mmCIF file of C-alpha atoms in Angstrom:
data_model
loop_
_atom_site.group_PDB
_atom_site.id
_atom_site.type_symbol
_atom_site.label_atom_id
_atom_site.label_comp_id
_atom_site.label_asym_id
_atom_site.label_seq_id
_atom_site.Cartn_x
_atom_site.Cartn_y
_atom_site.Cartn_z
ATOM 1 C CA PRO K 1 -29.610 -6.282 7.735
ATOM 2 C CA THR K 2 -27.742 -3.355 9.328
ATOM 3 C CA ALA K 3 -29.115 -0.708 6.952
ATOM 4 C CA ARG K 4 -31.892 0.421 9.280
ATOM 5 C CA GLN K 5 -29.529 0.755 12.249
ATOM 6 C CA ILE K 6 -27.038 2.690 10.112
ATOM 7 C CA ASP K 7 -29.792 5.113 9.105
ATOM 8 C CA VAL K 8 -31.314 5.576 12.558
ATOM 9 C CA LYS K 9 -27.963 6.123 14.274
ATOM 10 C CA ALA K 10 -26.397 8.027 11.346
ATOM 11 C CA GLU K 11 -23.614 5.488 11.737
ATOM 12 C CA PHE K 12 -20.775 5.314 9.215
ATOM 13 C CA PRO K 13 -20.948 1.770 7.706
ATOM 14 C CA ARG K 14 -17.313 0.983 8.396
ATOM 15 C CA GLU K 15 -17.835 -2.756 8.868
ATOM 16 C CA ASN K 16 -19.890 -3.102 5.668
ATOM 17 C CA ILE K 17 -17.202 -1.265 3.731
ATOM 18 C CA ARG K 18 -14.432 -3.400 5.238
ATOM 19 C CA LYS K 19 -16.190 -6.620 4.230
ATOM 20 C CA LEU K 20 -16.851 -5.382 0.701
ATOM 21 C CA PHE K 21 -13.209 -4.408 0.286
ATOM 22 C CA GLU K 22 -12.240 -7.923 1.408
ATOM 23 C CA GLN K 23 -14.487 -9.331 -1.312
ATOM 24 C CA GLY K 24 -12.838 -7.171 -3.981
ATOM 25 C CA PHE K 25 -15.791 -4.836 -4.519
ATOM 26 C CA THR K 26 -13.769 -1.784 -5.582
ATOM 27 C CA SER K 27 -11.096 -3.748 -7.432
ATOM 28 C CA MET K 28 -13.486 -5.153 -10.048
ATOM 29 C CA GLY K 29 -12.834 -2.762 -12.910
ATOM 30 C CA PHE K 30 -9.155 -2.051 -12.326
ATOM 31 C CA PRO K 31 -6.054 -3.563 -13.981
ATOM 32 C CA LYS K 32 -4.474 -6.670 -12.496
ATOM 33 C CA ASP K 33 -1.123 -4.849 -12.441
ATOM 34 C CA PHE K 34 -2.483 -2.773 -9.557
ATOM 35 C CA GLY K 35 -4.259 -5.614 -7.758
ATOM 36 C CA GLY K 36 -7.541 -5.273 -9.612
ATOM 37 C CA LEU K 37 -9.766 -8.032 -10.984
ATOM 38 C CA GLU K 38 -9.989 -6.441 -14.454
ATOM 39 C CA LEU K 39 -13.686 -7.266 -14.846
ATOM 40 C CA PRO K 40 -16.001 -5.448 -17.270
ATOM 41 C CA TRP K 41 -17.295 -2.213 -15.779
ATOM 42 C CA PRO K 42 -20.980 -3.246 -16.128
ATOM 43 C CA ILE K 43 -20.311 -5.965 -13.536
ATOM 44 C CA TYR K 44 -19.178 -3.307 -11.054
ATOM 45 C CA VAL K 45 -22.296 -1.281 -11.864
ATOM 46 C CA ALA K 46 -24.524 -4.326 -11.312
ATOM 47 C CA ALA K 47 -22.839 -4.907 -7.945
ATOM 48 C CA MET K 48 -23.386 -1.245 -7.074
ATOM 49 C CA GLU K 49 -27.116 -1.658 -7.757
ATOM 50 C CA MET K 50 -27.252 -4.640 -5.413
ATOM 51 C CA CYS K 51 -25.377 -2.682 -2.765
ATOM 52 C CA GLY K 52 -27.771 0.252 -3.204
ATOM 53 C CA LYS K 53 -30.699 -2.068 -2.645
ATOM 54 C CA ALA K 54 -29.185 -3.449 0.565
ATOM 55 C CA CYS K 55 -27.838 -0.211 2.084
ATOM 56 C CA ALA K 56 -27.703 3.038 0.140
ATOM 57 C CA SER K 57 -25.334 4.681 2.631
ATOM 58 C CA THR K 58 -22.769 1.932 2.130
ATOM 59 C CA ALA K 59 -23.206 2.090 -1.635
ATOM 60 C CA LEU K 60 -22.714 5.851 -1.846
ATOM 61 C CA SER K 61 -19.601 5.836 0.338
ATOM 62 C CA LEU K 62 -18.053 3.135 -1.841
ATOM 63 C CA ALA K 63 -19.190 4.781 -5.076
ATOM 64 C CA ILE K 64 -17.444 8.039 -4.202
ATOM 65 C CA HIS K 65 -14.297 6.150 -3.228
ATOM 66 C CA GLY K 66 -14.535 4.323 -6.558
ATOM 67 C CA THR K 67 -14.793 7.639 -8.396
ATOM 68 C CA CYS K 68 -11.564 8.752 -6.711
ATOM 69 C CA CYS K 69 -9.879 5.478 -7.694
ATOM 70 C CA GLU K 70 -10.976 6.063 -11.271
ATOM 71 C CA GLY K 71 -9.522 9.568 -11.167
ATOM 72 C CA VAL K 72 -6.165 8.182 -10.069
ATOM 73 C CA ARG K 73 -6.282 5.533 -12.801
ATOM 74 C CA GLN K 74 -7.123 8.021 -15.552
ATOM 75 C CA PHE K 75 -5.155 11.136 -14.676
ATOM 76 C CA SER K 76 -2.300 10.484 -12.245
ATOM 77 C CA ASN K 77 1.308 9.898 -13.251
ATOM 78 C CA PRO K 78 2.897 6.409 -13.137
ATOM 79 C CA GLY K 79 4.457 7.064 -9.729
ATOM 80 C CA GLN K 80 1.142 8.112 -8.192
ATOM 81 C CA LYS K 81 -0.618 5.115 -9.709
ATOM 82 C CA LYS K 82 1.968 2.772 -8.244
ATOM 83 C CA GLU K 83 1.823 4.435 -4.822
ATOM 84 C CA TYR K 84 -1.910 4.993 -4.426
ATOM 85 C CA LEU K 85 -3.981 2.748 -6.669
ATOM 86 C CA PRO K 86 -3.180 -0.654 -5.086
ATOM 87 C CA GLN K 87 -3.831 0.773 -1.618
ATOM 88 C CA MET K 88 -7.047 2.484 -2.690
ATOM 89 C CA ILE K 89 -8.673 -0.416 -4.508
ATOM 90 C CA SER K 90 -7.769 -2.778 -1.656
ATOM 91 C CA GLY K 91 -9.242 -0.410 0.924
ATOM 92 C CA LYS K 92 -6.002 0.340 2.753
ATOM 93 C CA LYS K 93 -6.503 3.987 1.821
ATOM 94 C CA PHE K 94 -10.065 5.306 1.745
ATOM 95 C CA ALA K 95 -10.756 8.430 -0.312
ATOM 96 C CA GLY K 96 -13.092 11.416 -0.221
ATOM 97 C CA PHE K 97 -14.092 13.516 -3.238
ATOM 98 C CA SER K 98 -13.620 17.208 -2.476
ATOM 99 C CA LEU K 99 -14.937 19.450 -5.268
ATOM 100 C CA THR K 100 -18.029 21.354 -4.096
ATOM 101 C CA GLU K 101 -17.666 24.600 -2.133
ATOM 102 C CA PRO K 102 -20.123 26.873 -0.302
ATOM 103 C CA GLY K 103 -20.260 29.095 -3.400
ATOM 104 C CA ALA K 104 -19.459 26.556 -6.105
ATOM 105 C CA GLY K 105 -21.786 23.608 -6.615
ATOM 106 C CA SER K 106 -22.983 23.208 -10.188
ATOM 107 C CA ASP K 107 -20.642 26.091 -11.101
ATOM 108 C CA ALA K 108 -17.478 24.078 -10.535
ATOM 109 C CA ARG K 109 -15.284 26.625 -12.325
ATOM 110 C CA ASN K 110 -15.920 29.121 -9.530
ATOM 111 C CA LEU K 111 -13.530 27.502 -7.050
ATOM 112 C CA GLN K 112 -12.299 29.656 -4.182
ATOM 113 C CA THR K 113 -9.997 27.078 -2.589
ATOM 114 C CA THR K 114 -6.462 27.931 -3.664
ATOM 115 C CA ALA K 115 -3.174 26.085 -3.989
ATOM 116 C CA ARG K 116 0.097 27.830 -4.714
ATOM 117 C CA LEU K 117 3.662 26.601 -4.767
ATOM 118 C CA GLU K 118 5.718 27.891 -1.885
ATOM 119 C CA GLY K 119 9.094 26.489 -0.950
ATOM 120 C CA GLY K 120 8.602 23.366 -3.046
ATOM 121 C CA GLN K 121 5.201 22.572 -1.497
ATOM 122 C CA TRP K 122 1.596 23.394 -2.309
ATOM 123 C CA LEU K 123 0.022 25.776 0.193
ATOM 124 C CA VAL K 124 -3.701 24.965 0.288
ATOM 125 C CA ASN K 125 -6.377 27.283 1.695
ATOM 126 C CA GLY K 126 -10.145 27.087 1.475
ATOM 127 C CA THR K 127 -13.367 25.430 2.555
ATOM 128 C CA LYS K 128 -14.963 22.444 0.853
ATOM 129 C CA MET K 129 -18.629 21.536 1.239
ATOM 130 C CA PHE K 130 -20.539 18.252 0.928
ATOM 131 C CA THR K 131 -17.356 16.179 0.855
ATOM 132 C CA THR K 132 -18.471 12.551 0.902
ATOM 133 C CA ASN K 133 -16.380 10.432 3.291
ATOM 134 C CA GLY K 134 -14.933 13.639 4.765
ATOM 135 C CA GLY K 135 -13.417 13.062 8.189
ATOM 136 C CA TYR K 136 -13.443 9.277 7.725
ATOM 137 C CA CYS K 137 -11.089 9.034 4.766
ATOM 138 C CA ASP K 138 -7.315 8.774 4.508
ATOM 139 C CA LEU K 139 -6.928 11.129 1.569
ATOM 140 C CA TYR K 140 -8.877 13.666 -0.445
ATOM 141 C CA PHE K 141 -9.117 13.917 -4.199
ATOM 142 C CA LEU K 142 -9.110 17.691 -3.928
ATOM 143 C CA PHE K 143 -9.774 20.397 -6.498
ATOM 144 C CA ALA K 144 -8.266 23.841 -5.987
ATOM 145 C CA LYS K 145 -7.450 26.906 -8.050
ATOM 146 C CA THR K 146 -3.801 27.477 -8.965
ATOM 147 C CA PRO K 147 -2.299 30.289 -11.084
ATOM 148 C CA LYS K 148 -2.978 28.110 -14.151
ATOM 149 C CA GLY K 149 -6.601 27.373 -13.236
ATOM 150 C CA PRO K 150 -8.554 24.593 -11.480
ATOM 151 C CA SER K 151 -6.228 21.703 -10.647
ATOM 152 C CA ALA K 152 -6.498 18.298 -8.986
ATOM 153 C CA PHE K 153 -4.533 17.043 -5.991
ATOM 154 C CA LEU K 154 -4.226 13.921 -3.852
ATOM 155 C CA VAL K 155 -3.973 15.276 -0.323
ATOM 156 C CA ASP K 156 -3.442 13.464 2.971
ATOM 157 C CA ALA K 157 -6.633 13.886 5.011
ATOM 158 C CA LYS K 158 -4.552 14.801 8.072
ATOM 159 C CA LEU K 159 -3.662 18.105 6.392
ATOM 160 C CA ALA K 160 -7.229 19.373 6.785
ATOM 161 C CA LYS K 161 -7.636 21.768 9.703
ATOM 162 C CA SER K 162 -11.112 20.470 10.469
ATOM 163 C CA SER K 163 -14.052 18.491 9.146
ATOM 164 C CA LYS K 164 -17.622 18.997 10.290
ATOM 165 C CA HIS K 165 -20.275 16.335 9.759
ATOM 166 C CA ILE K 166 -23.374 17.700 7.978
ATOM 167 C CA GLU K 167 -26.702 16.270 9.175
ATOM 168 C CA LYS K 168 -28.823 15.088 6.225
ATOM 169 C CA LEU K 169 -32.338 13.955 5.373
ATOM 170 C CA GLY K 170 -31.164 10.671 3.861
ATOM 171 C CA TYR K 171 -27.990 8.660 3.263
ATOM 172 C CA ARG K 172 -27.487 9.270 6.945
ATOM 173 C CA GLY K 173 -24.713 6.704 7.289
ATOM 174 C CA SER K 174 -22.683 8.098 4.408
ATOM 175 C CA VAL K 175 -20.679 10.904 5.963
ATOM 176 C CA THR K 176 -20.894 14.289 4.260
ATOM 177 C CA ALA K 177 -18.623 16.970 5.655
ATOM 178 C CA GLU K 178 -17.468 20.533 5.475
ATOM 179 C CA VAL K 179 -13.684 20.329 5.222
ATOM 180 C CA VAL K 180 -11.418 23.298 5.962
ATOM 181 C CA PHE K 181 -7.832 23.706 4.754
ATOM 182 C CA GLU K 182 -5.801 26.485 6.360
ATOM 183 C CA ASN K 183 -2.203 26.913 5.236
ATOM 184 C CA ALA K 184 -1.972 23.176 4.608
ATOM 185 C CA HIS K 185 1.385 22.171 3.134
ATOM 186 C CA ALA K 186 1.059 19.357 0.592
ATOM 187 C CA PRO K 187 4.061 17.851 -1.218
ATOM 188 C CA LYS K 188 4.749 19.114 -4.716
ATOM 189 C CA GLU K 189 4.039 15.573 -5.960
ATOM 190 C CA SER K 190 0.421 15.894 -4.767
ATOM 191 C CA LEU K 191 -0.592 17.477 -8.076
ATOM 192 C CA VAL K 192 -2.577 15.040 -10.229
ATOM 193 C CA GLY K 193 -1.893 15.221 -13.950
ATOM 194 C CA THR K 194 -1.416 18.651 -15.512
ATOM 195 C CA GLU K 195 -1.865 21.894 -13.605
ATOM 196 C CA GLY K 196 -4.920 23.783 -14.838
ATOM 197 C CA GLU K 197 -6.740 20.675 -16.104
ATOM 198 C CA GLY K 198 -8.715 20.044 -12.923
ATOM 199 C CA PHE K 199 -12.079 21.068 -14.331
ATOM 200 C CA GLU K 200 -11.758 18.589 -17.198
ATOM 201 C CA TYR K 201 -10.681 15.865 -14.786
ATOM 202 C CA ALA K 202 -13.641 16.559 -12.494
ATOM 203 C CA LYS K 203 -16.066 16.423 -15.425
ATOM 204 C CA LYS K 204 -14.757 13.086 -16.628
ATOM 205 C CA MET K 205 -14.761 11.604 -13.137
ATOM 206 C CA LEU K 206 -18.368 12.693 -12.705
ATOM 207 C CA TYR K 207 -19.417 10.958 -15.940
ATOM 208 C CA GLY K 208 -18.666 7.591 -14.359
ATOM 209 C CA GLY K 209 -19.998 8.743 -11.007
ATOM 210 C CA ARG K 210 -23.364 9.509 -12.590
ATOM 211 C CA VAL K 211 -23.637 5.974 -13.891
ATOM 212 C CA THR K 212 -23.049 4.597 -10.396
ATOM 213 C CA VAL K 213 -25.629 7.009 -8.941
ATOM 214 C CA GLY K 214 -28.058 5.668 -11.543
ATOM 215 C CA ALA K 215 -27.239 2.132 -10.408
ATOM 216 C CA ILE K 216 -27.724 3.016 -6.738
ATOM 217 C CA SER K 217 -31.026 4.705 -7.615
ATOM 218 C CA THR K 218 -32.179 1.533 -9.354
ATOM 219 C CA GLY K 219 -31.238 -0.508 -6.288
ATOM 220 C CA ILE K 220 -33.068 1.829 -3.908
ATOM 221 C CA ALA K 221 -36.148 1.709 -6.121
ATOM 222 C CA ARG K 222 -36.056 -2.075 -6.148
ATOM 223 C CA ALA K 223 -35.868 -2.195 -2.342
ATOM 224 C CA ALA K 224 -38.907 0.083 -2.027
ATOM 225 C CA PHE K 225 -40.773 -1.877 -4.705
ATOM 226 C CA ASP K 226 -40.167 -5.228 -2.997
ATOM 227 C CA LYS K 227 -41.546 -3.850 0.263
ATOM 228 C CA ALA K 228 -44.592 -2.471 -1.546
ATOM 229 C CA VAL K 229 -45.302 -5.820 -3.223
ATOM 230 C CA ARG K 230 -44.938 -7.703 0.045
ATOM 231 C CA TYR K 231 -47.173 -5.267 1.917
ATOM 232 C CA SER K 232 -49.836 -5.279 -0.808
ATOM 233 C CA LYS K 233 -50.095 -9.060 -0.519
ATOM 234 C CA ASP K 234 -50.188 -9.107 3.289
ATOM 235 C CA ARG K 235 -52.488 -6.155 3.918
ATOM 236 C CA THR K 236 -56.229 -6.686 3.514
ATOM 237 C CA ALA K 237 -58.929 -4.089 2.925
ATOM 238 C CA PHE K 238 -62.608 -4.632 2.235
ATOM 239 C CA GLY K 239 -62.086 -8.343 2.728
ATOM 240 C CA LYS K 240 -59.257 -8.934 0.246
ATOM 241 C CA PRO K 241 -55.524 -8.217 -0.191
ATOM 242 C CA LEU K 242 -54.552 -4.810 -1.515
ATOM 243 C CA SER K 243 -52.842 -6.575 -4.417
ATOM 244 C CA ASP K 244 -56.272 -7.645 -5.701
ATOM 245 C CA PHE K 245 -57.234 -4.035 -6.407
ATOM 246 C CA GLU K 246 -56.560 -2.881 -9.962
ATOM 247 C CA MET K 247 -55.344 0.534 -8.818
ATOM 248 C CA ILE K 248 -52.615 -1.094 -6.724
ATOM 249 C CA GLN K 249 -51.772 -3.457 -9.573
ATOM 250 C CA SER K 250 -51.411 -0.466 -11.904
ATOM 251 C CA LYS K 251 -49.024 1.231 -9.491
ATOM 252 C CA LEU K 252 -46.899 -1.903 -9.150
ATOM 253 C CA ALA K 253 -46.761 -2.368 -12.921
ATOM 254 C CA ASP K 254 -45.574 1.201 -13.460
ATOM 255 C CA MET K 255 -43.031 0.895 -10.659
ATOM 256 C CA LEU K 256 -41.456 -2.254 -12.089
ATOM 257 C CA THR K 257 -41.426 -0.781 -15.597
ATOM 258 C CA ASP K 258 -39.586 2.287 -14.309
ATOM 259 C CA ILE K 259 -37.047 0.117 -12.478
ATOM 260 C CA ASN K 260 -36.298 -2.071 -15.486
ATOM 261 C CA ALA K 261 -36.066 0.903 -17.846
ATOM 262 C CA SER K 262 -33.671 2.615 -15.431
ATOM 263 C CA ARG K 263 -31.490 -0.469 -15.257
ATOM 264 C CA LEU K 264 -31.237 -0.720 -19.039
ATOM 265 C CA MET K 265 -30.235 2.940 -19.356
ATOM 266 C CA VAL K 266 -27.609 2.548 -16.653
ATOM 267 C CA TYR K 267 -26.202 -0.618 -18.228
ATOM 268 C CA ARG K 268 -26.020 1.021 -21.663
ATOM 269 C CA ALA K 269 -23.959 3.903 -20.274
ATOM 270 C CA ALA K 270 -21.741 1.428 -18.403
ATOM 271 C CA HIS K 271 -21.270 -0.640 -21.568
ATOM 272 C CA LEU K 272 -20.203 2.413 -23.584
ATOM 273 C CA LYS K 273 -17.690 3.410 -20.900
ATOM 274 C CA ASP K 274 -16.328 -0.120 -20.798
ATOM 275 C CA ARG K 275 -15.808 -0.048 -24.575
ATOM 276 C CA GLY K 276 -13.988 3.268 -24.398
ATOM 277 C CA LYS K 277 -16.709 5.062 -26.339
ATOM 278 C CA PRO K 278 -18.196 8.507 -25.552
ATOM 279 C CA PHE K 279 -20.827 8.154 -22.850
ATOM 280 C CA GLU K 280 -21.285 11.639 -21.385
ATOM 281 C CA SER K 281 -24.841 12.058 -22.677
ATOM 282 C CA GLU K 282 -25.835 8.474 -21.864
ATOM 283 C CA ALA K 283 -24.470 8.873 -18.323
ATOM 284 C CA ALA K 284 -26.496 12.060 -17.857
ATOM 285 C CA GLN K 285 -29.627 10.415 -19.285
ATOM 286 C CA ALA K 286 -29.226 7.364 -17.062
ATOM 287 C CA LYS K 287 -28.633 9.433 -13.959
ATOM 288 C CA LEU K 288 -31.536 11.772 -14.747
ATOM 289 C CA PHE K 289 -34.019 9.012 -15.550
ATOM 290 C CA ALA K 290 -33.027 6.552 -12.828
ATOM 291 C CA SER K 291 -32.892 9.143 -10.038
ATOM 292 C CA GLU K 292 -36.255 10.709 -10.906
ATOM 293 C CA LYS K 293 -37.971 7.349 -11.409
ATOM 294 C CA CYS K 294 -36.469 6.100 -8.153
ATOM 295 C CA LEU K 295 -38.042 9.002 -6.310
ATOM 296 C CA ARG K 296 -41.404 8.257 -7.923
ATOM 297 C CA VAL K 297 -41.189 4.539 -7.123
ATOM 298 C CA CYS K 298 -40.346 5.289 -3.488
ATOM 299 C CA ASP K 299 -43.210 7.759 -3.279
ATOM 300 C CA GLU K 300 -45.623 5.159 -4.651
ATOM 301 C CA ALA K 301 -44.287 2.586 -2.186
ATOM 302 C CA ILE K 302 -45.198 4.947 0.648
ATOM 303 C CA GLN K 303 -48.620 5.498 -0.917
ATOM 304 C CA ILE K 304 -49.279 1.757 -1.118
ATOM 305 C CA HIS K 305 -48.343 1.417 2.548
ATOM 306 C CA GLY K 306 -50.825 4.164 3.422
ATOM 307 C CA GLY K 307 -50.325 5.573 6.899
ATOM 308 C CA TYR K 308 -47.761 2.880 7.665
ATOM 309 C CA GLY K 309 -45.597 4.246 4.867
ATOM 310 C CA TYR K 310 -45.193 7.405 6.909
ATOM 311 C CA ALA K 311 -44.585 5.472 10.124
ATOM 312 C CA ASP K 312 -41.135 4.360 11.204
ATOM 313 C CA GLU K 313 -42.102 0.719 11.722
ATOM 314 C CA PHE K 314 -42.035 -0.342 8.076
ATOM 315 C CA ASP K 315 -38.874 1.614 7.189
ATOM 316 C CA VAL K 316 -40.112 2.375 3.661
ATOM 317 C CA HIS K 317 -39.595 6.109 4.127
ATOM 318 C CA ARG K 318 -35.836 5.523 4.386
ATOM 319 C CA HIS K 319 -35.717 4.695 0.705
ATOM 320 C CA TRP K 320 -37.537 7.918 -0.213
ATOM 321 C CA ARG K 321 -35.178 9.968 1.965
ATOM 322 C CA ASP K 322 -32.155 8.341 0.339
ATOM 323 C CA ALA K 323 -33.626 8.743 -3.139
ATOM 324 C CA ARG K 324 -34.194 12.463 -2.684
ATOM 325 C CA LEU K 325 -30.478 13.211 -2.867
ATOM 326 C CA ASN K 326 -29.987 11.471 -6.193
ATOM 327 C CA THR K 327 -31.683 14.192 -8.241
ATOM 328 C CA VAL K 328 -29.219 16.699 -6.729
ATOM 329 C CA GLY K 329 -25.883 14.978 -6.053
ATOM 330 C CA GLU K 330 -23.316 14.375 -8.832
ATOM 331 C CA GLY K 331 -25.112 17.036 -10.876
ATOM 332 C CA THR K 332 -28.720 18.179 -10.506
ATOM 333 C CA SER K 333 -31.497 17.005 -12.810
ATOM 334 C CA GLU K 334 -31.458 20.463 -14.354
ATOM 335 C CA ILE K 335 -27.756 20.178 -15.189
ATOM 336 C CA MET K 336 -28.340 16.680 -16.604
ATOM 337 C CA ARG K 337 -31.004 18.069 -18.938
ATOM 338 C CA LEU K 338 -28.619 20.807 -20.056
ATOM 339 C CA LEU K 339 -25.913 18.249 -20.837
ATOM 340 C CA VAL K 340 -28.289 16.034 -22.798
ATOM 341 C CA SER K 341 -29.772 18.949 -24.750
ATOM 342 C CA LYS K 342 -26.312 20.307 -25.632
ATOM 343 C CA ASN K 343 -25.400 16.882 -26.981
ATOM 344 C CA ILE K 344 -28.587 16.816 -29.070
ATOM 345 C CA ILE K 345 -27.957 20.257 -30.553
ATOM 346 C CA LYS K 346 -24.263 19.582 -31.188
ATOM 347 C CA GLY K 347 -25.149 16.421 -33.076
ATOM 348 C CA PRO K 348 -22.971 13.401 -33.889
#
């Protein structure tokens, strides 16, 4: 019920996130040894879809935090896991994902942010762009270039010199920030995993992130679809409800088909991940299909609403504005097609 207010005021959904942490939202797929519920990953993905339907800004903020938790689970050393994972999955420490830079988006190898050892500490310098949860988080899962190549770090958010909120078309409650590090001294233990392996870590973290973006896309599409169905039944034209017109019925049928197909693709990718099987291509397919179909469903929902779809009163345009990011964030549609095609050509 707060989703509209969060969007209009560009208000970080702190209370929503707090309540979801209390209910164990992020802990679902993590081991009980670290305070997790150890549930199958598809259950987390299904919950993410429901969250996306209710409030996309809340869903995205939690999804990015979840991606950071997954990075700690997969790549950090036992000491880091023990220190950070229980606090992260319980919500005591909220994380931001800091990979993209002004000159390095899809080209993640071209990092300009640097980290070098000096006096037993990492000296971090550089600017990060489009950092989700930036300025509102407790720590950053940061990627920077070291003498051995791109590397991953867990960095206290207080070490950042500044963070600047970026105004966006959609997902207005999910904070996206430019984050600047200037001679920031991070402990030597901040390094995650092996120095020089950061690019591989980022890729693998994004595989799971793409599945959650697909789930959020499916949820957004469902929210727009439900509004379109309701409006088509309530609105009359030429003496009968819009839903009596075959052209409207055709639109609704296509919209629901797209939603259900998206959900199945997302769940398949989630199932493969849960079984420990390769899912890179399936994650890219799910993200590509669900995000593009979501945008189409939201566009059709506006069309069914007619002029009211463009008006603020019915709030249907919010779903389109949120959906527009999903073909760009966590890897553009073009990059997804490249990943899928490479997998096809490489073969089994």
